[in-house]
Structure formats: structure tokens, C-alpha cells
Tab-separated table of C-alpha atoms and ligand atoms in Angstrom:
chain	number	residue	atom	x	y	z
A	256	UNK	CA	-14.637	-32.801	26.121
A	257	UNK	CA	-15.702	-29.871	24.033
A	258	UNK	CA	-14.709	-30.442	20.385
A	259	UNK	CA	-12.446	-27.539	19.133
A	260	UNK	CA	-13.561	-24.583	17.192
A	261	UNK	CA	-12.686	-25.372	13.390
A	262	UNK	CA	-10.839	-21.399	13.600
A	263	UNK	CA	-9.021	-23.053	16.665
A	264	UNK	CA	-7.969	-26.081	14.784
A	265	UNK	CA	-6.088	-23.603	11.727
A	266	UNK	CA	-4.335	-21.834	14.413
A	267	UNK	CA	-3.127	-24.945	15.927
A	268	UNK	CA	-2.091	-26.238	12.597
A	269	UNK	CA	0.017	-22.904	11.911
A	270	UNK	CA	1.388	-22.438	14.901
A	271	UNK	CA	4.427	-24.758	14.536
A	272	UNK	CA	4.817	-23.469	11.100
A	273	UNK	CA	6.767	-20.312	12.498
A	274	UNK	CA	9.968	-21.315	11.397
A	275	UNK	CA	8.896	-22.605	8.139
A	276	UNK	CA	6.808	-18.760	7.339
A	277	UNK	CA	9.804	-17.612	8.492
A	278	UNK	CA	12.127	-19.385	6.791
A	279	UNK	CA	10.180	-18.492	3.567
A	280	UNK	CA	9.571	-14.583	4.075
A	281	UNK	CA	13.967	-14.841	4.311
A	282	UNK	CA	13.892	-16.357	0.531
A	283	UNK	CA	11.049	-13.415	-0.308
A	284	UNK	CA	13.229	-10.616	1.365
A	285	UNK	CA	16.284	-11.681	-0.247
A	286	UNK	CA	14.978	-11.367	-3.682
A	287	UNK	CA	15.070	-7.861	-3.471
A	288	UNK	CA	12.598	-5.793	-5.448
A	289	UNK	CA	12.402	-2.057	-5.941
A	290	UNK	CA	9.739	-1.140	-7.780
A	291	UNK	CA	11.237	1.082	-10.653
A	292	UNK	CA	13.542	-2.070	-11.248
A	293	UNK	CA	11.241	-3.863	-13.330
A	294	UNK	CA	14.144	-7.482	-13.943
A	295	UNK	CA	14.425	-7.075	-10.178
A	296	UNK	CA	10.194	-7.551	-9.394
A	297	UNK	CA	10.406	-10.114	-12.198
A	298	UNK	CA	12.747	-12.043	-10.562
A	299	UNK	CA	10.551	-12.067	-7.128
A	300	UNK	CA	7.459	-12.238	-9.035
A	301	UNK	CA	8.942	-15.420	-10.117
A	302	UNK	CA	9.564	-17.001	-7.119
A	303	UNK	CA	5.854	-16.016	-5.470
A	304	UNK	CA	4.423	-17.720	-8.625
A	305	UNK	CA	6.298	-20.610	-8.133
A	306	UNK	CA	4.932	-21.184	-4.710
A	307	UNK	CA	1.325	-20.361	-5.978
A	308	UNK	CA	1.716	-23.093	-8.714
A	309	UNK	CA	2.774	-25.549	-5.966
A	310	UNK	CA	-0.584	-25.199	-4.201
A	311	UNK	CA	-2.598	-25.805	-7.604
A	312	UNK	CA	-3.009	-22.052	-8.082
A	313	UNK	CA	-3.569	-20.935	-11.613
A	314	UNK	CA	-1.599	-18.520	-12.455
A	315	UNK	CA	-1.201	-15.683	-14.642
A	316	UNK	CA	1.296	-13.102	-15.351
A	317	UNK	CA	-0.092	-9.454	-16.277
A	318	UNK	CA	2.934	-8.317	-18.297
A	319	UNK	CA	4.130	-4.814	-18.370
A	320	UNK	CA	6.076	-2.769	-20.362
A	321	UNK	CA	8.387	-0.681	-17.652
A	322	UNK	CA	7.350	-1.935	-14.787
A	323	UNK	CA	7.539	-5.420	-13.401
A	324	UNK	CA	4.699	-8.048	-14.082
A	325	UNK	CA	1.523	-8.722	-11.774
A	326	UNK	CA	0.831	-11.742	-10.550
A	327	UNK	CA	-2.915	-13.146	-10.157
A	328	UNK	CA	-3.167	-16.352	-8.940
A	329	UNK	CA	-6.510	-17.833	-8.752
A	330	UNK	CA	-7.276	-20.821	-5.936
A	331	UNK	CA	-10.537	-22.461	-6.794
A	332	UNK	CA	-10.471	-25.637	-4.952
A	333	UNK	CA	-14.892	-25.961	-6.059
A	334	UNK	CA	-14.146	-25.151	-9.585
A	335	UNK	CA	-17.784	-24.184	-11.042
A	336	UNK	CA	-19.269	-24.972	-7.917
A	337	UNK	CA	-17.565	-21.208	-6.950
A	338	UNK	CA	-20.272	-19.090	-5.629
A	339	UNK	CA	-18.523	-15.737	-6.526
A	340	UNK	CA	-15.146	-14.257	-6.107
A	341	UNK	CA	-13.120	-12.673	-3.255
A	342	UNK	CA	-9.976	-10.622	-3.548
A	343	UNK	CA	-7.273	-10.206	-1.494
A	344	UNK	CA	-4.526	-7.998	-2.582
A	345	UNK	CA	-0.882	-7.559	-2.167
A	346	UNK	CA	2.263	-5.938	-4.126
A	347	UNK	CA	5.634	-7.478	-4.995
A	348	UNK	CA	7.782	-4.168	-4.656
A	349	UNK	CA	9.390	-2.646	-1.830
A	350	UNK	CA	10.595	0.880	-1.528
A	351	UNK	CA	14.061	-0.218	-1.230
A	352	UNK	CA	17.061	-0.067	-3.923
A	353	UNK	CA	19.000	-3.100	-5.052
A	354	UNK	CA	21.439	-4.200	-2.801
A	355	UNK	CA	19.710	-2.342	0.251
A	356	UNK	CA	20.519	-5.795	1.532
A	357	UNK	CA	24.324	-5.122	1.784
A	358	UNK	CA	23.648	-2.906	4.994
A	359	UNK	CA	20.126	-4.137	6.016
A	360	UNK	CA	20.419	-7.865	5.918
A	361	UNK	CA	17.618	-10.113	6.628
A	362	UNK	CA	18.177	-11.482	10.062
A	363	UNK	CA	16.404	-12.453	13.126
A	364	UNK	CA	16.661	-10.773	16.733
A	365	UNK	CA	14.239	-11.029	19.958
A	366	UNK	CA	11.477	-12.562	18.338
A	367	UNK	CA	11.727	-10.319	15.082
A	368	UNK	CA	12.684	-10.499	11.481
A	369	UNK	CA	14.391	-7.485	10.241
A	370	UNK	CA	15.030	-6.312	6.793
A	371	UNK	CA	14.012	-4.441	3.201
A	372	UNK	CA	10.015	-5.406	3.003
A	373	UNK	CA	9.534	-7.658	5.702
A	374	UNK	CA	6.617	-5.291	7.274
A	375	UNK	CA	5.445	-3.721	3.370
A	376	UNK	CA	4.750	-6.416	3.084
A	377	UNK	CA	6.489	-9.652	1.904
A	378	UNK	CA	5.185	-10.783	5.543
A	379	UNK	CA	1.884	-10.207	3.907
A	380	UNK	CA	2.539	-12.276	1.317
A	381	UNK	CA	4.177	-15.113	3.368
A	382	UNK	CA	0.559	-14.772	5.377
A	383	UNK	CA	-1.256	-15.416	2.368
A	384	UNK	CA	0.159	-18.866	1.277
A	385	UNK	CA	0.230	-20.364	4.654
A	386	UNK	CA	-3.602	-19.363	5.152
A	387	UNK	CA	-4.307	-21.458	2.140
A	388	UNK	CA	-1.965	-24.167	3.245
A	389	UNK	CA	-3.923	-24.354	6.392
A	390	UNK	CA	-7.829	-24.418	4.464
A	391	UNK	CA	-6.133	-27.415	2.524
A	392	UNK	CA	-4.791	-29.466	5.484
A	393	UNK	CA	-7.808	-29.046	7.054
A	394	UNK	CA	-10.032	-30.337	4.588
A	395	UNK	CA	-11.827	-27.026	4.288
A	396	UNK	CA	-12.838	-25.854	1.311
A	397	UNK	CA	-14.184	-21.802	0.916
A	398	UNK	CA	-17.758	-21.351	-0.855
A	399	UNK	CA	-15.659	-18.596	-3.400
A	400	UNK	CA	-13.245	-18.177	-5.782
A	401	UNK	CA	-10.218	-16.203	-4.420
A	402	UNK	CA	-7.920	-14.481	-6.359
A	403	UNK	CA	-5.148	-13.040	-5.091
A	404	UNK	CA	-3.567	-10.015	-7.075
A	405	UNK	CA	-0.067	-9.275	-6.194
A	406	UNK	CA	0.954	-5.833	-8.149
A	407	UNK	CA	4.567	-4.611	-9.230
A	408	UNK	CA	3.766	-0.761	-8.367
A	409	UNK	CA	2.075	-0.368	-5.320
A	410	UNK	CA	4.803	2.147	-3.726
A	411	UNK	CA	5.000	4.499	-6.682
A	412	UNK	CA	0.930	5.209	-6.955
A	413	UNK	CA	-0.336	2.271	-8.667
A	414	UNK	CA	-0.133	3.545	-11.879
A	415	UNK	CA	-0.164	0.188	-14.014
A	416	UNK	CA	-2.248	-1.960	-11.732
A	417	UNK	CA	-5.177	0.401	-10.664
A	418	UNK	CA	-7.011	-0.682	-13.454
A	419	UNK	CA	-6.304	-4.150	-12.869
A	420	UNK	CA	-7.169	-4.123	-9.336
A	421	UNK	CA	-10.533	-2.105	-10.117
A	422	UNK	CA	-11.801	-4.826	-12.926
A	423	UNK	CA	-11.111	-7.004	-9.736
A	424	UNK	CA	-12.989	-5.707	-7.439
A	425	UNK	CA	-15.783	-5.071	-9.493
A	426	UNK	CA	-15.963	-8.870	-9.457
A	427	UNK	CA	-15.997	-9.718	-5.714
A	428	UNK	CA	-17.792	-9.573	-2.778
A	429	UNK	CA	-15.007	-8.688	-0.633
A	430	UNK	CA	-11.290	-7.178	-0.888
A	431	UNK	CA	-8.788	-8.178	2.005
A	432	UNK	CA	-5.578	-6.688	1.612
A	433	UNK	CA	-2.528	-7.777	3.269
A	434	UNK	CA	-0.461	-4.261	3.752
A	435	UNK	CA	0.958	-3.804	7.607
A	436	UNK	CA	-1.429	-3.940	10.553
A	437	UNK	CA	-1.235	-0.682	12.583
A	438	UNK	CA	0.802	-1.335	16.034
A	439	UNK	CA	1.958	-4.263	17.939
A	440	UNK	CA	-1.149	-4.975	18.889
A	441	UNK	CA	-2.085	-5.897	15.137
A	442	UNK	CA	-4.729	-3.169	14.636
A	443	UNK	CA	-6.422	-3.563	10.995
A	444	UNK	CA	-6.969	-0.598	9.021
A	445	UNK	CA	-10.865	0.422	8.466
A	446	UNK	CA	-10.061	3.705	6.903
A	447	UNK	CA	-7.685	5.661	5.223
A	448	UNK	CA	-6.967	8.858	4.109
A	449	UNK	CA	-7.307	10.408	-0.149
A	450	UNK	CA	-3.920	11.114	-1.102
A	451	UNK	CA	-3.273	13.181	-3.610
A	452	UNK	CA	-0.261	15.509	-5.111
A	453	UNK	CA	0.107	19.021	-6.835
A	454	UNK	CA	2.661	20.558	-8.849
A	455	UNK	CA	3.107	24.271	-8.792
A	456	UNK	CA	5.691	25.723	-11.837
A	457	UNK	CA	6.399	29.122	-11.465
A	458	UNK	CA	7.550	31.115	-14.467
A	459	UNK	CA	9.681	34.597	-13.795
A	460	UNK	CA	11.921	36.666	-16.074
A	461	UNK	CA	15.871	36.265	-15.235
A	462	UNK	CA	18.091	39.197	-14.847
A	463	UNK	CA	21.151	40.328	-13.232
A	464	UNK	CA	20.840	40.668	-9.832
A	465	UNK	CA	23.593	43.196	-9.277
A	466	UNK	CA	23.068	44.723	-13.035
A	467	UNK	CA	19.331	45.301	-13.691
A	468	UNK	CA	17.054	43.542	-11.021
A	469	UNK	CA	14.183	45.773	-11.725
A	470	UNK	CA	14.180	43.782	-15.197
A	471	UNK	CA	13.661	40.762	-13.189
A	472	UNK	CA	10.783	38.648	-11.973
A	473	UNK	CA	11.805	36.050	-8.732
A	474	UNK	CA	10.123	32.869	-9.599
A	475	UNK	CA	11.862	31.342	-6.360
A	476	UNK	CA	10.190	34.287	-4.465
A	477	UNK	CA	6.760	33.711	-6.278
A	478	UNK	CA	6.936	30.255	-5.304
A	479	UNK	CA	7.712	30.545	-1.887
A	480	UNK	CA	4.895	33.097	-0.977
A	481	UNK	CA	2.443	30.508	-3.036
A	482	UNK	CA	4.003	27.897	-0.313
A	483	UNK	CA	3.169	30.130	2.669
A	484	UNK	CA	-0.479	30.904	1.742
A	485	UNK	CA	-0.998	27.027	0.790
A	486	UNK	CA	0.437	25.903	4.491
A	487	UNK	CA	-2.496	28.123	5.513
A	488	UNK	CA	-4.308	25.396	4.017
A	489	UNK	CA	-3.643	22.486	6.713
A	490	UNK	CA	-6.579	21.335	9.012
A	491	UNK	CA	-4.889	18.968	10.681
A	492	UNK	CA	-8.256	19.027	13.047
A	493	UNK	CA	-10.651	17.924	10.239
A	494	UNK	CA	-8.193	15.665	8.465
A	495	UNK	CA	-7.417	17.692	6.045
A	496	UNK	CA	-3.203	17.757	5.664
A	497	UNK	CA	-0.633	19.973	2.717
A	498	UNK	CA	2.989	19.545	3.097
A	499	UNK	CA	5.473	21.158	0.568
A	500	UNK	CA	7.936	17.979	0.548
A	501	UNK	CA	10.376	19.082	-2.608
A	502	UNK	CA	11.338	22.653	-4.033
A	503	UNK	CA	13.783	23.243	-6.781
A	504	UNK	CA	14.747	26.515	-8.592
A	505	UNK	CA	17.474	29.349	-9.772
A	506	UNK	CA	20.466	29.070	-11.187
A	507	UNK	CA	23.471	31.000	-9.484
A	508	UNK	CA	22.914	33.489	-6.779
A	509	UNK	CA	23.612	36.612	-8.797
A	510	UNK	CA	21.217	36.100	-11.386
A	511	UNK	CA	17.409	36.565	-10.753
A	512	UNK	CA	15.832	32.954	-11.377
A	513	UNK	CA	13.144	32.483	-14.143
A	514	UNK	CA	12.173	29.071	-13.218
A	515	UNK	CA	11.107	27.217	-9.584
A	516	UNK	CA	8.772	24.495	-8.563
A	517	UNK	CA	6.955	22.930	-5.935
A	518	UNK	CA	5.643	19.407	-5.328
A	519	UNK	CA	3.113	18.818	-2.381
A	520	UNK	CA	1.827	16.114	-0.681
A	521	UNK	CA	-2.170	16.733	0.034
A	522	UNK	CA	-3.973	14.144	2.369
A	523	UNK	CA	-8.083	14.390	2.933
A	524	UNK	CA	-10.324	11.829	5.016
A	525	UNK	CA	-13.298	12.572	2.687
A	526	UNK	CA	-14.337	13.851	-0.572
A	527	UNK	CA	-15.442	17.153	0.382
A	528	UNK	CA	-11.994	18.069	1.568
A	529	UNK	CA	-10.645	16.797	-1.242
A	530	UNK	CA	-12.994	18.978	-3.461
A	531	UNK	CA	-11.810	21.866	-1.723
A	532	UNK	CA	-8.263	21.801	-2.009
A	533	UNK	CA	-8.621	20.886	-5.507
A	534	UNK	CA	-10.614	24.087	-6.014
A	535	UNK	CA	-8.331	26.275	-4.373
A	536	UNK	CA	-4.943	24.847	-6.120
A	537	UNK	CA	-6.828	25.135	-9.446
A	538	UNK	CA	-7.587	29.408	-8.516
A	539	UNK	CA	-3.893	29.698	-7.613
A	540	UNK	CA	-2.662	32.940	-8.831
A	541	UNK	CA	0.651	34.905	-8.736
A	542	UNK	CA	1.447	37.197	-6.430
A	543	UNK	CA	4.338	38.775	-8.235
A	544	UNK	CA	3.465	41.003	-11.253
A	545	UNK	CA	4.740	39.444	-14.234
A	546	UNK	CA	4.987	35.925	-13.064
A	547	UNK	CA	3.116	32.964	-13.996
A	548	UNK	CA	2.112	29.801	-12.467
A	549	UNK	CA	1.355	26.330	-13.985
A	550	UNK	CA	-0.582	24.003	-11.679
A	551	UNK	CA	-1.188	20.400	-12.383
A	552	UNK	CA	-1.925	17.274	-10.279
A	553	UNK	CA	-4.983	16.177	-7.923
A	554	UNK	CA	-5.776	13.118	-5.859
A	555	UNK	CA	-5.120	9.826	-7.060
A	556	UNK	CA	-6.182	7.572	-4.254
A	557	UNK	CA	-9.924	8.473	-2.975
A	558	UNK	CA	-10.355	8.090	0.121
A	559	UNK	CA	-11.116	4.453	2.450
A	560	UNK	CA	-14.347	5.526	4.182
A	561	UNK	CA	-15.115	3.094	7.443
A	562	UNK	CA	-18.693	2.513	5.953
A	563	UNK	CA	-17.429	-0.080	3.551
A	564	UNK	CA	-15.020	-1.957	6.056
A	565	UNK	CA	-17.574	-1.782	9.483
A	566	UNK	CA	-19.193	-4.987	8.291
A	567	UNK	CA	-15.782	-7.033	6.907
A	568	UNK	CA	-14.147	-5.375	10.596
A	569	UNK	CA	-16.659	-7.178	12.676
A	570	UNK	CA	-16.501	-10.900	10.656
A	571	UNK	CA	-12.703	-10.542	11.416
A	572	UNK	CA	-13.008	-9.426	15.025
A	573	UNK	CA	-15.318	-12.576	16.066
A	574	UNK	CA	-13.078	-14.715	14.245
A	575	UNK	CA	-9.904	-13.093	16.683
A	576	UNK	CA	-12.030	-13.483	18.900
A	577	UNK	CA	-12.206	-17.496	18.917
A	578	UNK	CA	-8.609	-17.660	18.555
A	579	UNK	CA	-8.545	-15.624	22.198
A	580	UNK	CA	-7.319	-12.372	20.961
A	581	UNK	CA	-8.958	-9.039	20.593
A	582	UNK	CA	-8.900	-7.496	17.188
A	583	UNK	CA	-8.421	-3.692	17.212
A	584	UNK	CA	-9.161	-1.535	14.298
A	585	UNK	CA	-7.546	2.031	13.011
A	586	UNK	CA	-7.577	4.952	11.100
A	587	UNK	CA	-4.654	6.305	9.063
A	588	UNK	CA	-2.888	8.568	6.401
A	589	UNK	CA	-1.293	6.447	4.269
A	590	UNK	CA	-3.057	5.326	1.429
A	591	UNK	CA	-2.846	1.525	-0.025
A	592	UNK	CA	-4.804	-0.357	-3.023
A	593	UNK	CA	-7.681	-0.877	-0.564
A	594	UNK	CA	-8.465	2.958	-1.079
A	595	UNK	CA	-9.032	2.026	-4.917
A	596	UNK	CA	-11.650	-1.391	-3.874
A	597	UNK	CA	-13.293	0.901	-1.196
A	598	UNK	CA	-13.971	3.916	-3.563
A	599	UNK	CA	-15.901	1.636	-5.791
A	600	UNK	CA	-18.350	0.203	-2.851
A	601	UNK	CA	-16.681	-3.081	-2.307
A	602	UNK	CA	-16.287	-3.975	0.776
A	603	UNK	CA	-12.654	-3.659	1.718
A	604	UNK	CA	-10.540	-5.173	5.109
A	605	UNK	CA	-6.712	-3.380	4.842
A	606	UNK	CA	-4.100	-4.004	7.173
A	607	UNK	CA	-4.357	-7.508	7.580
A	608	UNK	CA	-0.585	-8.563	6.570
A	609	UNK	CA	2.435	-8.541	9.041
A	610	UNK	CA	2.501	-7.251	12.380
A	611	UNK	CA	5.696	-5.274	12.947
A	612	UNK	CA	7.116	-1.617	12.844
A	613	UNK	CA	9.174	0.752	11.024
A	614	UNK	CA	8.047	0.058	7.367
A	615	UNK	CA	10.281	2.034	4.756
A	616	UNK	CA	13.009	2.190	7.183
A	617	UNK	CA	16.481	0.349	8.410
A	618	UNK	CA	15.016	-0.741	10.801
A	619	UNK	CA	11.599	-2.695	9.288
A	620	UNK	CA	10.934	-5.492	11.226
A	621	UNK	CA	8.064	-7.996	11.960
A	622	UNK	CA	6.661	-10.005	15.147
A	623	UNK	CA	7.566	-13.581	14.192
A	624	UNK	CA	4.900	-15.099	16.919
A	625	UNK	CA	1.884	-13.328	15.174
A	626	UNK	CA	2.709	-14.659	11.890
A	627	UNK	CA	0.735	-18.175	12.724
A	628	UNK	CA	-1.950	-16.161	14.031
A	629	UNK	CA	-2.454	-13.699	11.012
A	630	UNK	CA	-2.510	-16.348	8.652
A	631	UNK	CA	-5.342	-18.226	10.252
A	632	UNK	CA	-7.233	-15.198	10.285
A	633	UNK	CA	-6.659	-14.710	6.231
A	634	UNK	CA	-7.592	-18.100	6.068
A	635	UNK	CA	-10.807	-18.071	9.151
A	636	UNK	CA	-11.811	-14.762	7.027
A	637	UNK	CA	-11.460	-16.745	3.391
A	638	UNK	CA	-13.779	-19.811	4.808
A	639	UNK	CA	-16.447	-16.988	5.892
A	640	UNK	CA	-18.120	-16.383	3.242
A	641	UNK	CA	-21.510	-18.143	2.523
B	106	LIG	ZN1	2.641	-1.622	1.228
């Protein structure tokens, strides 16, 4: 009889766990956590420290100020023996508002769990504990450190843990990072797009609109020819992507508005594109004489280029591979922490959490059978590294 493959054996140990990742991703969902509710993440951030301490994890709590605290929590089962470090990131918040659970309970239909953060991505964190609970009943020990980083602030730009998750990376071979796989079929992500966002303030002069309008200069006008030459600006065919997502201006309709703004949403796949658009937001001028325009913003997540995932892609794809199941890979808009660890060089595997659909909607849900799987891919991947 041919022994079985040691990737084999951690999927065979996980997959009667189901109900038990399960029953653990219901605790994580309901402890909601929105991620301008800093008590709220605390309170989560609590409970996924607690279950890090239980598997010898030391842990540490990055406090912040306004926003709730991260969580690194560092397994290092050969102590000094550690030949390096590997990262694999996650965040504790969820788009969702307190009580989101009221109307979107947790609860389990056809083979899914629904509910607030279940796909992005308390799944993803679920994944991550079982994959080490596997290495350790298995008697298998990685060659590296790992530390796993999970950050308050993920869904509102990463503003308090980019620097955090930078020093990180600096420090390790590899990133993994357990945000949604793309699909049903479980597709990792090997690139993503920069995402960036501008402001546009225009500044007119009020007036009467019945009374004196030639007084007057139309900021609301100003700023909606600005938003027709900028839509110009869209190349969906190279990647490139502006969309005018919030305007706001005037006062009353009889009275010739001074003030009116613009926010867009500007995606690129590379930095070229990115250069460009921030050139031509920077030479905005105003169309309307007497009007003036404030422009501020850029990109804050560069983009994921497939160069620094190609080599992590194929390492995970064998490993699918001996578990029987084809690994696919994609390409998307959304940006995640992985664009930070990518931009730097590191080597950087996203989309490895939760497979499921409908993130940041009532409907979120997750596969329940490909839980088991996922994890012993997190934990085949964590074992890989000489
Ligand atoms: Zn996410």
C-alpha cells in the first residue's frame, strides 16, 4: 500500500473538523466588528487572541488610539532554531455596523454560512487557526517563524496598520494573506489593481439666481463639467478605471452655489497608469471664469503585480494539486494589504481565506465543505518553506 502524502494526511485530519471551523467562525461573526467602532474590534480582537494564546501563540496587542488594536501573534514551535519569518495577514473588521446582525443573522443553509464577515474574512481567520491546529497534530513542525498580523482597519484604507504590516514584510520571505478567494472554484488572487482616490473642491461666488446671476460663479456647474472631462479618463481596456462615486454642493435652488465637491474612485493595474492620472488630476483647471479648484488625494495602495506572486502561485497549486484539486488563480480590482507586501518585493499569495460570495453584502456567505480544504493548504503552504 502506498503510504499517504503528508499534504493528504492534514486534509484528512481537517476534514471532520467542519463543524467545529464552523462552529467557531459563528462565535467570530457574532462578535460583530465595524471598523470605525474601535470597543467593538476590541472586543473581537479579544476573542481571536484568546484562541491564539491557546495554541502557545505569543501574542501582542498593537494598541491604537481611535481605532481598534492589532493583533500579532507569533507561532514559533523551533524557537531559535527559526530559519526566518513568514507572514500571513488578515484584519479583524468588517464593513458592517453594529447590530447588522439583527437582520443578517449568522445561520447556515445548503452547505453555506451566511452573515456580516463570514467571506471578508472571519472565514479567513477561522482558516488560519485550524491550519496550525493541523501542523501540530501532525507532528509537523515549519522551518520559519510565522507571524500572523490581524489589523483593525483593513476596510477603511489601512491607515494605522500599513506601517505595521510594511516593517513585517520587510522581515519575511513570504506574505500569504487570507482575504476571499475569487469564485466558487476558490481562485487565489495573483494580482490586483492600485487604488487610489481624489478630491476635487470647487470654489464659485454665490448670488441670486433670480436677482443678479451674472454676479455669480456655479461651482456645482464647474464641478460637473470637471466630472465629464475626467470620465473621459476611463480605459477600462488597459486597466485603467475613474468613477465619480459622491458629489455634494449648493445650498437652495434660487441661490447660485459657491461651494461643490467631488470624490473619485481611481483604479490602475500598474504604475505608469497610475502616474498618469496623477498628472492629469494635479493640471486640473477651471473651466468657469472666476472659479477655483482645490485638488488633493492620490493612490494609496500600489499596485499587486503577478511577478511577485508567479512563484508563491505555483508552490500552492502543486500542493492543491496532491489534495486532488486544481488551484486556479485571478486578477482583480479590489485592493487588500497584499498590495502593500507586494509593492515592497516580497513575495505575496492573496486570496487564500474563505471560499464564498457576496462579500459586503446581505447576502455574504461561505462554502462550508472548502473550509477543511483551505486550511490544509495555509497549513501545506506554511510547512513549505525550506
Ligand atoms: Zn477583506
Amino acid at each position: 500500500m502506498k503510504p499517504i502524502s503528508p499534504i493528504l494526511s492534514l486534509l484528512e485530519w481537517l476534514r471532520p473538523r467542519e463543524s467545529a471551523m464552523t462552529l467557531l467562525l459563528r462565535q467570530f461573526v457574532r462578535a460583530e466588528s465595524p471598523s470605525l467602532d474601535k470597543a467593538a474590534v476590541d472586543r473581537f480582537g479579544k476573542i481571536v487572541a484568546a484562541e491564539w494564546r491557546k495554541r502557545g501563540a505569543r501574542v501582542s496587542l498593537l494598541r491604537q488610539r481611535e481605532r481598534g488594536d492589532h493583533i500579532r501573534s507569533e507561532w514559533n514551535p523551533r524557537g531559535k532554531g527559526a530559519k526566518g519569518q513568514i507572514l500571513v495577514l488578515g484584519h479583524l473588521d468588517t464593513v458592517y455596523g453594529l447590530r447588522t446582525l439583527a437582520r443578517m443573522p449568522f445561520r447556515l443553509s445548503r452547505g453555506r454560512a451566511y452573515g456580516p464577515g463570514t467571506f471578508d474574512m472571519k472565514g479567513g481567520l477561522v482558516i488560519a487557526l485550524f491550519a496550525v491546529d493541523a501542523l501540530v497534530a501532525a507532528g509537523r513542525v515549519p522551518q520559519k517563524r510565522i507571524v500572523f498580523l490581524w489589523t483593525s482597519d483593513e476596510e477603511i484604507g489601512s491607515g494605522t496598520s500599513r506601517s505595521v504590516i510594511e516593517r513585517e514584510a520587510r522581515r519575511s520571505e513570504a506574505v500569504l494573506v487570507l482575504e476571499p478567494a475569487l469564485g466558487l472554484d476558490g481562485r487565489v488572487k495573483t494580482g490586483r489593481k492600485g487604488v487610489g482616490e481624489f478630491e476635487i473642491v470647487a470654489t464659485g461666488r454665490s448670488a441670486h439666481a433670480g436677482l443678479n446671476p451674472e454676479d455669480g460663479v456655479n461651482a456645482i456647474q464647474e464641478i460637473a463639467l470637471q466630472i465629464a472631462r475626467i470620465s473621459e479618463w476611463n480605459q477600462p481596456r488597459l486597466g485603467i478605471t475613474v468613477n465619480a462615486g459622491l458629489i455634494e454642493g449648493g445650498t437652495r435652488t434660487n441661490v447660485i452655489p459657491e461651494h461643490a465637491r467631488v470624490v473619485i474612485d481611481v483604479r490602475a493595474t500598474g504604475a505608469a497608469g497610475m502616474q498618469t492620472l496623477e498628472r492629469k488630476f494635479r493640471g486640473l483647471r477651471p473651466y468657469l471664469h472666476g472659479a477655483k479648484l482645490h485638488v488633493r488625494g492620490g493612490f494609496n495602495r500600489p499596485p499587486m503585480e503577478r511577478k511577485n506572486s508567479a512563484a508563491l502561485y505555483s508552490k500552492a497549486r502543486g500542493i492543491a494539486m496532491e489534495m486532488g484539486f486544481r488551484l486556479g488563480e485571478a486578477y482583480v480590482g479590489g485592493g487588500s494589504d497584499g498590495n502593500f507586501t507586494a509593492a515592497l518585493g516580497v513575495p505575496t499569495l492573496d486570496g487564500l481565506g474563505a471560499v464564498g460570495k457576496a462579500a459586503h453584502s446581505p447576502q455574504e456567505n461561505i462554502l462550508i465543505r472548502a473550509l477543511p480544504q483551505r486550511a490544509a493548504l495555509v497549513a501545506g503552504l506554511l510547512e513549505t518553506f525550506p
